[in-house]
CSV table of C-alpha atoms in Angstrom, one decimal:
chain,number,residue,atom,x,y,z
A,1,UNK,CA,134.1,87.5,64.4
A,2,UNK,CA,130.3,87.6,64.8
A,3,UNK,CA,130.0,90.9,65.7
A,4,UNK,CA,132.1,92.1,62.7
A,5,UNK,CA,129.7,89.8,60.0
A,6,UNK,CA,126.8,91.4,61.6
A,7,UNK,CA,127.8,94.9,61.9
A,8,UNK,CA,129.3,94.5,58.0
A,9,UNK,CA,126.7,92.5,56.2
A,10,UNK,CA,123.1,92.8,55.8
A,11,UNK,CA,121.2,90.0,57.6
A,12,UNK,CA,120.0,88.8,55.0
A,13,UNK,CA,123.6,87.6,53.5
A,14,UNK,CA,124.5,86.5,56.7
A,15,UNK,CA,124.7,82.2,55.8
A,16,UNK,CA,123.0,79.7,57.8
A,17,UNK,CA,126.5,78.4,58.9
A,18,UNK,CA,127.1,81.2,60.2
A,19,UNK,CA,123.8,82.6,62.1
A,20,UNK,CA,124.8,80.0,65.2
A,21,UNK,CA,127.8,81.7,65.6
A,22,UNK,CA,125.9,85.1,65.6
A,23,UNK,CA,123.2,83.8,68.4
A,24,UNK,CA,125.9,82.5,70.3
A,25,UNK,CA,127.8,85.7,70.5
A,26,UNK,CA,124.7,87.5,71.3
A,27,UNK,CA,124.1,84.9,74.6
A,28,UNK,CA,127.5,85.9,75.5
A,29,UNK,CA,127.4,89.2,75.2
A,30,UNK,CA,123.9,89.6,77.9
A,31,UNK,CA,126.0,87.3,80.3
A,32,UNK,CA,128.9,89.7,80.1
A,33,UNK,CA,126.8,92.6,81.1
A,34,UNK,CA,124.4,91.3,83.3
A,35,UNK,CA,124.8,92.0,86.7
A,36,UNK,CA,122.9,94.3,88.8
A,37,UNK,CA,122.2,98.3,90.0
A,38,UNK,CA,120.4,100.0,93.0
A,39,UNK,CA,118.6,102.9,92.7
A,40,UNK,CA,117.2,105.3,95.1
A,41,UNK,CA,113.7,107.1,93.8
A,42,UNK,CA,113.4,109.7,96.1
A,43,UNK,CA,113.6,113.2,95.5
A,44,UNK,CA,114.5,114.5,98.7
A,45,UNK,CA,118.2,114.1,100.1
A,46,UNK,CA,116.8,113.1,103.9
A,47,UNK,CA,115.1,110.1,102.3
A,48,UNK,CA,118.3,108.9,100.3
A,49,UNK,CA,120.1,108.0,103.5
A,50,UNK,CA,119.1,104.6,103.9
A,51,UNK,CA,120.6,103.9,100.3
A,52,UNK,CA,123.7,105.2,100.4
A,53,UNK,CA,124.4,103.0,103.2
A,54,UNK,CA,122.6,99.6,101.9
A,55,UNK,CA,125.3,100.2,98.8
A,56,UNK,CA,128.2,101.1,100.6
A,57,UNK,CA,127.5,97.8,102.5
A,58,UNK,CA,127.0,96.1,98.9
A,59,UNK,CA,130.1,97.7,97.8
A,60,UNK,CA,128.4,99.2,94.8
A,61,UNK,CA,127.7,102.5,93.3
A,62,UNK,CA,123.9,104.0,93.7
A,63,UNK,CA,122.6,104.1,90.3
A,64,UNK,CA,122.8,108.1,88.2
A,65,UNK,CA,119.2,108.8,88.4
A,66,UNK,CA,117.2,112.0,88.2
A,67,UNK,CA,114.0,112.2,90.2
A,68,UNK,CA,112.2,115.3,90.7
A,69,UNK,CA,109.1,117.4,90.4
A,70,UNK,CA,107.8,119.9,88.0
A,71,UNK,CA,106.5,123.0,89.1
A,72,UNK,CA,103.0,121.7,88.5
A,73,UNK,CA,104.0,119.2,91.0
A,74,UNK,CA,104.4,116.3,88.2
A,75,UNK,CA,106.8,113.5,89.1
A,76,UNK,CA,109.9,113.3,86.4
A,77,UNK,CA,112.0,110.6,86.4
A,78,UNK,CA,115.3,110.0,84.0
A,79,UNK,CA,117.5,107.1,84.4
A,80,UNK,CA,121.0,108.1,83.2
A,81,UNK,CA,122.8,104.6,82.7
A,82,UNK,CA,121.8,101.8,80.5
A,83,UNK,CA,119.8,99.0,83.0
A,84,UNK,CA,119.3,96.5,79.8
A,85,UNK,CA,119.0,93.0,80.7
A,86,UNK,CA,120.1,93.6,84.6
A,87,UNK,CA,118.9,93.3,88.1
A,88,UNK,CA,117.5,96.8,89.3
A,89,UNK,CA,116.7,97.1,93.1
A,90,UNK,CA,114.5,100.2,93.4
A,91,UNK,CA,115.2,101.8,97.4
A,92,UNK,CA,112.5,103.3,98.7
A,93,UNK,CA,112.1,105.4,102.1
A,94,UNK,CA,108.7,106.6,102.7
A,95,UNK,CA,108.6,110.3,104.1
A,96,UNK,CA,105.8,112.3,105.3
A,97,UNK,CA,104.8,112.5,101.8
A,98,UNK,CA,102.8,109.3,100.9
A,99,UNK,CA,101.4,110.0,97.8
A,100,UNK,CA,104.5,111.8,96.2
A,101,UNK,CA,106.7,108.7,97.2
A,102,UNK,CA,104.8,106.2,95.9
A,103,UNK,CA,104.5,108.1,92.6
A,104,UNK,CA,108.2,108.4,92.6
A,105,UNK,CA,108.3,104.6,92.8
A,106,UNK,CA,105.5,104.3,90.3
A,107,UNK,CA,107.4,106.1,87.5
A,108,UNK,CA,110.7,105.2,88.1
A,109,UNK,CA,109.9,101.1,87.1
A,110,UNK,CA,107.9,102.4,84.6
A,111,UNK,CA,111.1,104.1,83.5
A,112,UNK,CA,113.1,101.0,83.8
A,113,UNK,CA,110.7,98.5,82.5
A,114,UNK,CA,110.6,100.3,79.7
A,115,UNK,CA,114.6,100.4,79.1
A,116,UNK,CA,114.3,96.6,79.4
A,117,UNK,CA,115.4,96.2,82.9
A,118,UNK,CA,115.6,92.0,83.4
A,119,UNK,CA,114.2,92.5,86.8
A,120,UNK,CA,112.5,95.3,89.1
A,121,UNK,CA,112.6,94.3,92.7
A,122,UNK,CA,111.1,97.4,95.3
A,123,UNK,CA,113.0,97.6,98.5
A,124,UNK,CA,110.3,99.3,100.5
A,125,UNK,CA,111.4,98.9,104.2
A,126,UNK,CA,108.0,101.0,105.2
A,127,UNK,CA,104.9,99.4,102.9
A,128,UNK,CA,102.4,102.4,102.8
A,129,UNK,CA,98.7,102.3,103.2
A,130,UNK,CA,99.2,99.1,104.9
A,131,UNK,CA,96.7,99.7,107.9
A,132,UNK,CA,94.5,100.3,105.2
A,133,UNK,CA,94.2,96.6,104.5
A,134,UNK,CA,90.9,95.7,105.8
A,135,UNK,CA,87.5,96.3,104.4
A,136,UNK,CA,85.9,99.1,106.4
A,137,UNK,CA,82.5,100.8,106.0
A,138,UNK,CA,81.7,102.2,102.3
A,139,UNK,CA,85.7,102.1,102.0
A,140,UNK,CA,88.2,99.9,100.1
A,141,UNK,CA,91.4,98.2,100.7
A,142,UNK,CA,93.4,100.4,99.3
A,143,UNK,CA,96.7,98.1,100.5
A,144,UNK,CA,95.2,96.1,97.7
A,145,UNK,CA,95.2,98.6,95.5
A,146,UNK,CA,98.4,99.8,95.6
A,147,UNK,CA,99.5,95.8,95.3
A,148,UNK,CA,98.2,96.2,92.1
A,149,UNK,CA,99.6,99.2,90.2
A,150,UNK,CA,103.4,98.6,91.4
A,151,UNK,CA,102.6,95.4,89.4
A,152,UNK,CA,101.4,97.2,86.7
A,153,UNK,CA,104.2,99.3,86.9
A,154,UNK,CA,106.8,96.5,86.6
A,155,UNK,CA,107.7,95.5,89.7
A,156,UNK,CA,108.5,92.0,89.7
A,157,UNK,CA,109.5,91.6,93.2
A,158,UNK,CA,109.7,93.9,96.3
A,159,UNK,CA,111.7,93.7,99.9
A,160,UNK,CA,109.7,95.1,102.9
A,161,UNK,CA,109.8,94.6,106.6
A,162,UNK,CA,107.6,94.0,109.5
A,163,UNK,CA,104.0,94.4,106.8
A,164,UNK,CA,101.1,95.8,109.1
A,165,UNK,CA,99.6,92.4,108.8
A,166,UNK,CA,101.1,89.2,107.1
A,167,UNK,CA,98.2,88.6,105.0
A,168,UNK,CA,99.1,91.7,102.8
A,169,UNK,CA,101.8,89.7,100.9
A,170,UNK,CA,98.8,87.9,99.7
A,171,UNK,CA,97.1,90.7,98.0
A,172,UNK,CA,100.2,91.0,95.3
A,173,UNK,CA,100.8,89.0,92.6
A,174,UNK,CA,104.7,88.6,92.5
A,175,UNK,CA,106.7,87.1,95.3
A,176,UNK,CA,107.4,89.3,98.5
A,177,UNK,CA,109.8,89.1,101.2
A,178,UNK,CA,108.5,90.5,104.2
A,179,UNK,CA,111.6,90.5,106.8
A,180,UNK,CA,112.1,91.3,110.5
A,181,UNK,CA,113.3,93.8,112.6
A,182,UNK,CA,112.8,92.2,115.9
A,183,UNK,CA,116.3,90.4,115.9
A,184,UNK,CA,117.9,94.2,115.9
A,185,UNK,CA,115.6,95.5,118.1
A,186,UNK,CA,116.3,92.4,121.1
A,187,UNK,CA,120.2,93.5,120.5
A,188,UNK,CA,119.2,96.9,121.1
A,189,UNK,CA,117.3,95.5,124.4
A,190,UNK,CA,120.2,93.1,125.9
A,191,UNK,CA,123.2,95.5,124.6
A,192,UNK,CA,121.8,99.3,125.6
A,193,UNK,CA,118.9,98.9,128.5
A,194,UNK,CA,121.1,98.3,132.2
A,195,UNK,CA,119.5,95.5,134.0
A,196,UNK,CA,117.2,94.0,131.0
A,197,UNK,CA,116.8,90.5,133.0
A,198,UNK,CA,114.7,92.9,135.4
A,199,UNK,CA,112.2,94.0,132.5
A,200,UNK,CA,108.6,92.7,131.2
A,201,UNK,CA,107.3,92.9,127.7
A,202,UNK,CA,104.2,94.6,127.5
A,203,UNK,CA,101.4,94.5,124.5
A,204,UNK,CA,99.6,97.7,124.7
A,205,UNK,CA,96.5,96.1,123.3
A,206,UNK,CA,95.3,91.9,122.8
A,207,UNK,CA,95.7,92.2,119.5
A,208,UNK,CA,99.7,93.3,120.2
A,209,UNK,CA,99.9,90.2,122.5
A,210,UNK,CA,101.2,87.7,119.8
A,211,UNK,CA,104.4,89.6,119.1
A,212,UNK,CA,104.9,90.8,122.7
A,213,UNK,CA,105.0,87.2,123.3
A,214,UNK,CA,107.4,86.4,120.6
A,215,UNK,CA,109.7,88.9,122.2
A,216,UNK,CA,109.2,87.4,125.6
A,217,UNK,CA,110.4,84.4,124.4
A,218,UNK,CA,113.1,85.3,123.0
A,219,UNK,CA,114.8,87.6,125.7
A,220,UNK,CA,113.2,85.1,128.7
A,221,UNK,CA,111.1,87.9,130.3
A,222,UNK,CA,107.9,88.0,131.5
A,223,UNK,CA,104.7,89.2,130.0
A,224,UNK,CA,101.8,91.9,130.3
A,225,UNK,CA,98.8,92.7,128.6
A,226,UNK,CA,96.7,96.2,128.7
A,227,UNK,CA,93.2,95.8,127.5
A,228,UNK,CA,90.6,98.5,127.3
A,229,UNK,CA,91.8,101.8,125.8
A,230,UNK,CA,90.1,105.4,125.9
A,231,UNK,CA,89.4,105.4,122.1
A,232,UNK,CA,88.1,102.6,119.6
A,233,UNK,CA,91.2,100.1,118.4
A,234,UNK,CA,91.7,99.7,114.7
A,235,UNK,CA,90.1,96.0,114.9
A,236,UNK,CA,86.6,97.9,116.3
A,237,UNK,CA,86.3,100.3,113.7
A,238,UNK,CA,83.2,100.1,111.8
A,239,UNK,CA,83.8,97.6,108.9
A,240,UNK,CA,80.6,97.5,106.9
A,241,UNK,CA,78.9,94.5,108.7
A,242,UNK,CA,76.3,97.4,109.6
A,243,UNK,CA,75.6,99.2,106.9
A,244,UNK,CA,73.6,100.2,106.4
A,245,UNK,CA,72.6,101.3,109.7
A,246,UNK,CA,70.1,98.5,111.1
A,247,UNK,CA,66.4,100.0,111.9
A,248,UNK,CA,62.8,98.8,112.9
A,249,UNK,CA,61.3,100.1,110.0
A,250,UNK,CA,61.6,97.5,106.9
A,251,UNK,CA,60.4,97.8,103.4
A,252,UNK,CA,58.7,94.9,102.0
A,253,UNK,CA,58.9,92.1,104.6
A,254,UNK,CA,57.3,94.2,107.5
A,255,UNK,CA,57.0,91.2,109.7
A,256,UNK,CA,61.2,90.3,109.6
A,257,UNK,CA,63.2,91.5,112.3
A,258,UNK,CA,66.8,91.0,112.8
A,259,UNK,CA,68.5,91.1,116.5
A,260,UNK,CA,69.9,94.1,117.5
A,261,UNK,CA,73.3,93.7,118.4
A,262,UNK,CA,74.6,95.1,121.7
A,263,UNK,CA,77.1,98.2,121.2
A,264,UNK,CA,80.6,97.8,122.9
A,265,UNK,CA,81.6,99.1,125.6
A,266,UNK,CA,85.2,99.4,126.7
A,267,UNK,CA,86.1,98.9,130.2
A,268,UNK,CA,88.8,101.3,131.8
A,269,UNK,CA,92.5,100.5,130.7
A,270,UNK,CA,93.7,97.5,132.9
A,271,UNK,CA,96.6,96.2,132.9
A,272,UNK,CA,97.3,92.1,133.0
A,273,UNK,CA,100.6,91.5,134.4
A,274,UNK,CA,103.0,92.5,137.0
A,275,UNK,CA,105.0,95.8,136.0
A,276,UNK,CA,105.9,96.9,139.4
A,277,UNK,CA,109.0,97.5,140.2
A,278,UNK,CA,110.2,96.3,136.5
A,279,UNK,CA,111.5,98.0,133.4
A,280,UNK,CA,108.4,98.2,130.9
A,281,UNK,CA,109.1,97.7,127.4
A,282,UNK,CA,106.0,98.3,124.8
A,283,UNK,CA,106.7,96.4,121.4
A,284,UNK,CA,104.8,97.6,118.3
A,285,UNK,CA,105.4,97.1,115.0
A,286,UNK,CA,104.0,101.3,114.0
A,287,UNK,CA,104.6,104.2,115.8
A,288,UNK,CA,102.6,107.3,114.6
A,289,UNK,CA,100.1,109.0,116.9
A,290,UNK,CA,101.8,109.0,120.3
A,291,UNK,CA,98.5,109.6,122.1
A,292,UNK,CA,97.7,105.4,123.1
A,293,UNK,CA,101.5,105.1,124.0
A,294,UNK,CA,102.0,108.1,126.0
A,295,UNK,CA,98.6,107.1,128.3
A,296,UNK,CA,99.9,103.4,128.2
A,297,UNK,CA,102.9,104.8,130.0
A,298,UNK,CA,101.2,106.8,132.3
A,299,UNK,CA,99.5,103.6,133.3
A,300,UNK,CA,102.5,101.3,133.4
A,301,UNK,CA,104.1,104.4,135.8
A,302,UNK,CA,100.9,104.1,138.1
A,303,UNK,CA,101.6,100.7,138.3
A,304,UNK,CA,104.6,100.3,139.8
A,305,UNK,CA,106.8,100.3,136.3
A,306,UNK,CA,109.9,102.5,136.6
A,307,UNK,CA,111.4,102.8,133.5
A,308,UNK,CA,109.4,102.7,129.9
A,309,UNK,CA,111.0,101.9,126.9
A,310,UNK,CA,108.8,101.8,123.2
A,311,UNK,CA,110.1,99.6,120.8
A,312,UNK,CA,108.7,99.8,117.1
A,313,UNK,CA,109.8,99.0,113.5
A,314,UNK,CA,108.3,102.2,111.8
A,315,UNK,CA,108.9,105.3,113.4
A,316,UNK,CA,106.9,107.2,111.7
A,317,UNK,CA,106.3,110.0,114.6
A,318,UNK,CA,103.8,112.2,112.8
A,319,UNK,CA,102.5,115.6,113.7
A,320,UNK,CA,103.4,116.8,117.7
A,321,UNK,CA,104.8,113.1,118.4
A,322,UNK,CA,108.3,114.4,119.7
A,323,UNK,CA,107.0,117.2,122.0
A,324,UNK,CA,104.4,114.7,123.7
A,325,UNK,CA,107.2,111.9,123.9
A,326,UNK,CA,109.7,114.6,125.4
A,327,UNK,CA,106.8,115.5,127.8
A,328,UNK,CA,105.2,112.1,128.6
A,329,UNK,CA,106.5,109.6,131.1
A,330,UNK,CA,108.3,107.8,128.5
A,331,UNK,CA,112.0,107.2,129.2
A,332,UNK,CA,113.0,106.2,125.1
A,333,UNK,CA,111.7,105.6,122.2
A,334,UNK,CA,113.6,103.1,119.9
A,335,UNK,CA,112.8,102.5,116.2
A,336,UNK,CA,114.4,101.7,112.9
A,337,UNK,CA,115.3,103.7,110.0
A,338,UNK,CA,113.2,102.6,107.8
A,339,UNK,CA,111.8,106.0,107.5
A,340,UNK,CA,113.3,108.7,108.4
A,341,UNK,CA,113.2,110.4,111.3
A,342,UNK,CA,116.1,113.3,111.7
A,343,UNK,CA,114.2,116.3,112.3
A,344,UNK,CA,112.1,114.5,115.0
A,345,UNK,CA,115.2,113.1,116.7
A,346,UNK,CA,116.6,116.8,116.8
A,347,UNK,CA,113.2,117.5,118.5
A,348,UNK,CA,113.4,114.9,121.1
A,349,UNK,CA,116.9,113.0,122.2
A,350,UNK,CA,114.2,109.9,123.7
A,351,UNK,CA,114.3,108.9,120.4
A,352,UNK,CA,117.2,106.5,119.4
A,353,UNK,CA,117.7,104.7,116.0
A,354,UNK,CA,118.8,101.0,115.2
A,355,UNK,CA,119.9,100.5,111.6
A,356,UNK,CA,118.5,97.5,109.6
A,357,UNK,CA,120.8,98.4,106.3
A,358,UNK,CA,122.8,95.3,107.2
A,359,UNK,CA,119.7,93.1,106.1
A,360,UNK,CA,118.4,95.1,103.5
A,361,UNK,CA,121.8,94.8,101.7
A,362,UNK,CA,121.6,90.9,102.7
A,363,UNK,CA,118.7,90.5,100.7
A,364,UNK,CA,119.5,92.1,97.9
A,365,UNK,CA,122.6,90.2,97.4
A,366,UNK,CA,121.0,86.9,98.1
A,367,UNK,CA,117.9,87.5,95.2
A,368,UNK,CA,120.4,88.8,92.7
A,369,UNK,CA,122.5,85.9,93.6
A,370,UNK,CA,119.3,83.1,93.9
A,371,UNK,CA,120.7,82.4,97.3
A,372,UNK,CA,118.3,80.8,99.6
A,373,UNK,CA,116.5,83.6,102.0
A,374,UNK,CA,115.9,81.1,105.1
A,375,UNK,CA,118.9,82.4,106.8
A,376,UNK,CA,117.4,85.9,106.9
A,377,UNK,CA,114.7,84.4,109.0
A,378,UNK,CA,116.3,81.7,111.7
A,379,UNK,CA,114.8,82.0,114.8
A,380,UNK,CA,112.1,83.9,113.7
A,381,UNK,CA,108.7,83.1,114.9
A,382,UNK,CA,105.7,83.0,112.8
A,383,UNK,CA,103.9,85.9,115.5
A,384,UNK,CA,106.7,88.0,115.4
């Protein structure tokens, strides 16, 4: 027996005849144990939720971990099983706590890289800092950023859903899978709203209008657009084209002038479309600051529109989001749980949930297994 030579005799009297059985053993062995864990690397119990039920769909045991913080607020993190040579899925909810969640993940593959995990794949269902993807005025893309130390961390793969913008799986430098919600969200729509057929899908801003229509499409509804909004959009923010500020006065070449350019100026919220008479149904991918969809609705209502539904991925229903919702003209908002959302829920019953843990379990099976992910995303358009 190999095992018995090596654990007996000094390697150095092991014979040559007898060092292939030895490496062959060893082989063995790793295949024997390999297999695969999930872990949840939150701290908080609200946030584990969502991994309790992605492994009781897996039929698997959530991995004896130990996350918590210090009392100088230091992340600690102690893995209490042996992870060697396995598959370790890392689940993690993002609560209202940014920066103390995406520490948590931090350390935790740290923790496991370093206990000579095979692979580290993130399941992060909410990808944080992901508006901040663009380059805006004296700022950074801190999307980017963060790309960059969960690979330094040991990441080696991560599971998301419904990214901010597509483009973001670019900025890392392992593979991502960035899946959809919109296939249990249309359920939601043809399964819990009465008379759907009578509805239209409405993009509360042009740069919405690519996955409105993508819903549209899908459920055979019409289509409406609302351009012009009270406030500046995320695509008009200041981006550093203009800084710094332009001026008359020059240094140096007094005699160049560059053109001024016009500053915009955004009409009155109109909407493009028919809503009266119809069920509105607002599809975003984010809900945070209620302000834009609460006004939406009161224009949708002054139009004719006599029901409002929201639909979004993310709920992530910040600061005074569930008393304005519970006061606006909005008849229910519908999101995910891909963060959680209990307390707000508790705070307004217009919000209602629709659980995604069926495909996040899905996916996990199918990398652990090198199963092809195309079925994940049939009938999935490349604007939704």
């Amino acid at each position: 027996d190999w095992s018995e030579i090596y654990l007996t005799r000094p390697l150095s009297l092991v014979s040559l005849s007898q060092t292939p059985k030895l490496s062959y053993g060893y082989k063995k062995m790793n295949r024997s144990r390999s297999g695969y864990r999930v872990f949840s690397a939150n701290s908080t119990t609200a946030c584990t939720e969502l991994a309790k039920m992605i492994t009781e769909r897996l039929g698997v045991e959530l991995g004896k971990s130990l996350v918590h913080q210090e009392p100088n607020t230091e992340t600690r993190v102690d893995v209490k099983e042996s992870v060697r040579g396995q598959d370790i899925f890392i689940i993690q909810t993002i609560p209202r706590d940014v920066n103390t969640a995406i520490m948590e993940l931090l350390v935790m593959a740290y923790a496991l890289k370093t206990s000579c995990a095979k692979n580290i794949i993130g399941v992060i269902p909410y990808f944080p800092y992901s508006k901040q993807c663009k380059m805006r005025k004296r700022g950074s893309i801190v999307c980017k950023l963060l790309a960059s130390m969960l690979a330094k961390a040991g990441l080696t793969h991560i599971i998301t859903m419904d990214l901010h913008q597509k483009e973001i799986q670019g900025f890392f430098s392992f593979p991502v899978d960035n899946l959809r919600a919109s296939p249990f969200l249309i359920q939601y729509i043809q399964d819990e709203i009465p008379d759907y057929r009578n509805a239209v899908i409405v993009a509360k801003s042009p740069s919405a209008a690519k996955r409105a229509q993508s819903y549209a499409e899908r459920l055979r509804l019409g289509l409406a657009v609302m351009h012009g909004e009270a406030h500046h959009s995320e695509l008009d923010m200041a981006d550093g084209r203009h800084s710094p500020p332009l001026s008359r006065t020059t240094i140096g070449h007094t005699g160049l002038e560059l053109p001024l350019m016009m500053a915009k100026e955004k009409p009155p919220i109109t909407v493009v479309g028919d809503v009266g008479g119809r069920i509105a149904i607002i599809v975003d991918d984010i809900i945070d600051d209620v302000e834009d969809f609460v006004a939406a609705a009161e224009i949708l209502k002054e139009r004719g529109a006599y029901k409002i539904y929201i639909m979004a991925t993310h709920g992530l229903l910040s600061a005074d989001a569930p008393r304005l919702i519970e006061e606006s003209a909005i008849d229910e908002v519908v999101v995910t749980n891909t963060v959680p959302h209990e307390v707000q829920k508790l705070q307004c019953p217009k919000i209602k949930t629709v659980d995604v843990s069926m495909i996040l379990a899905e996916a996990i099976r199918r990398i652990h297994n090198g199963e092809s992910m195309a079925y994940l995303f049939r009938n999935i358009a490349l604007d939704d």
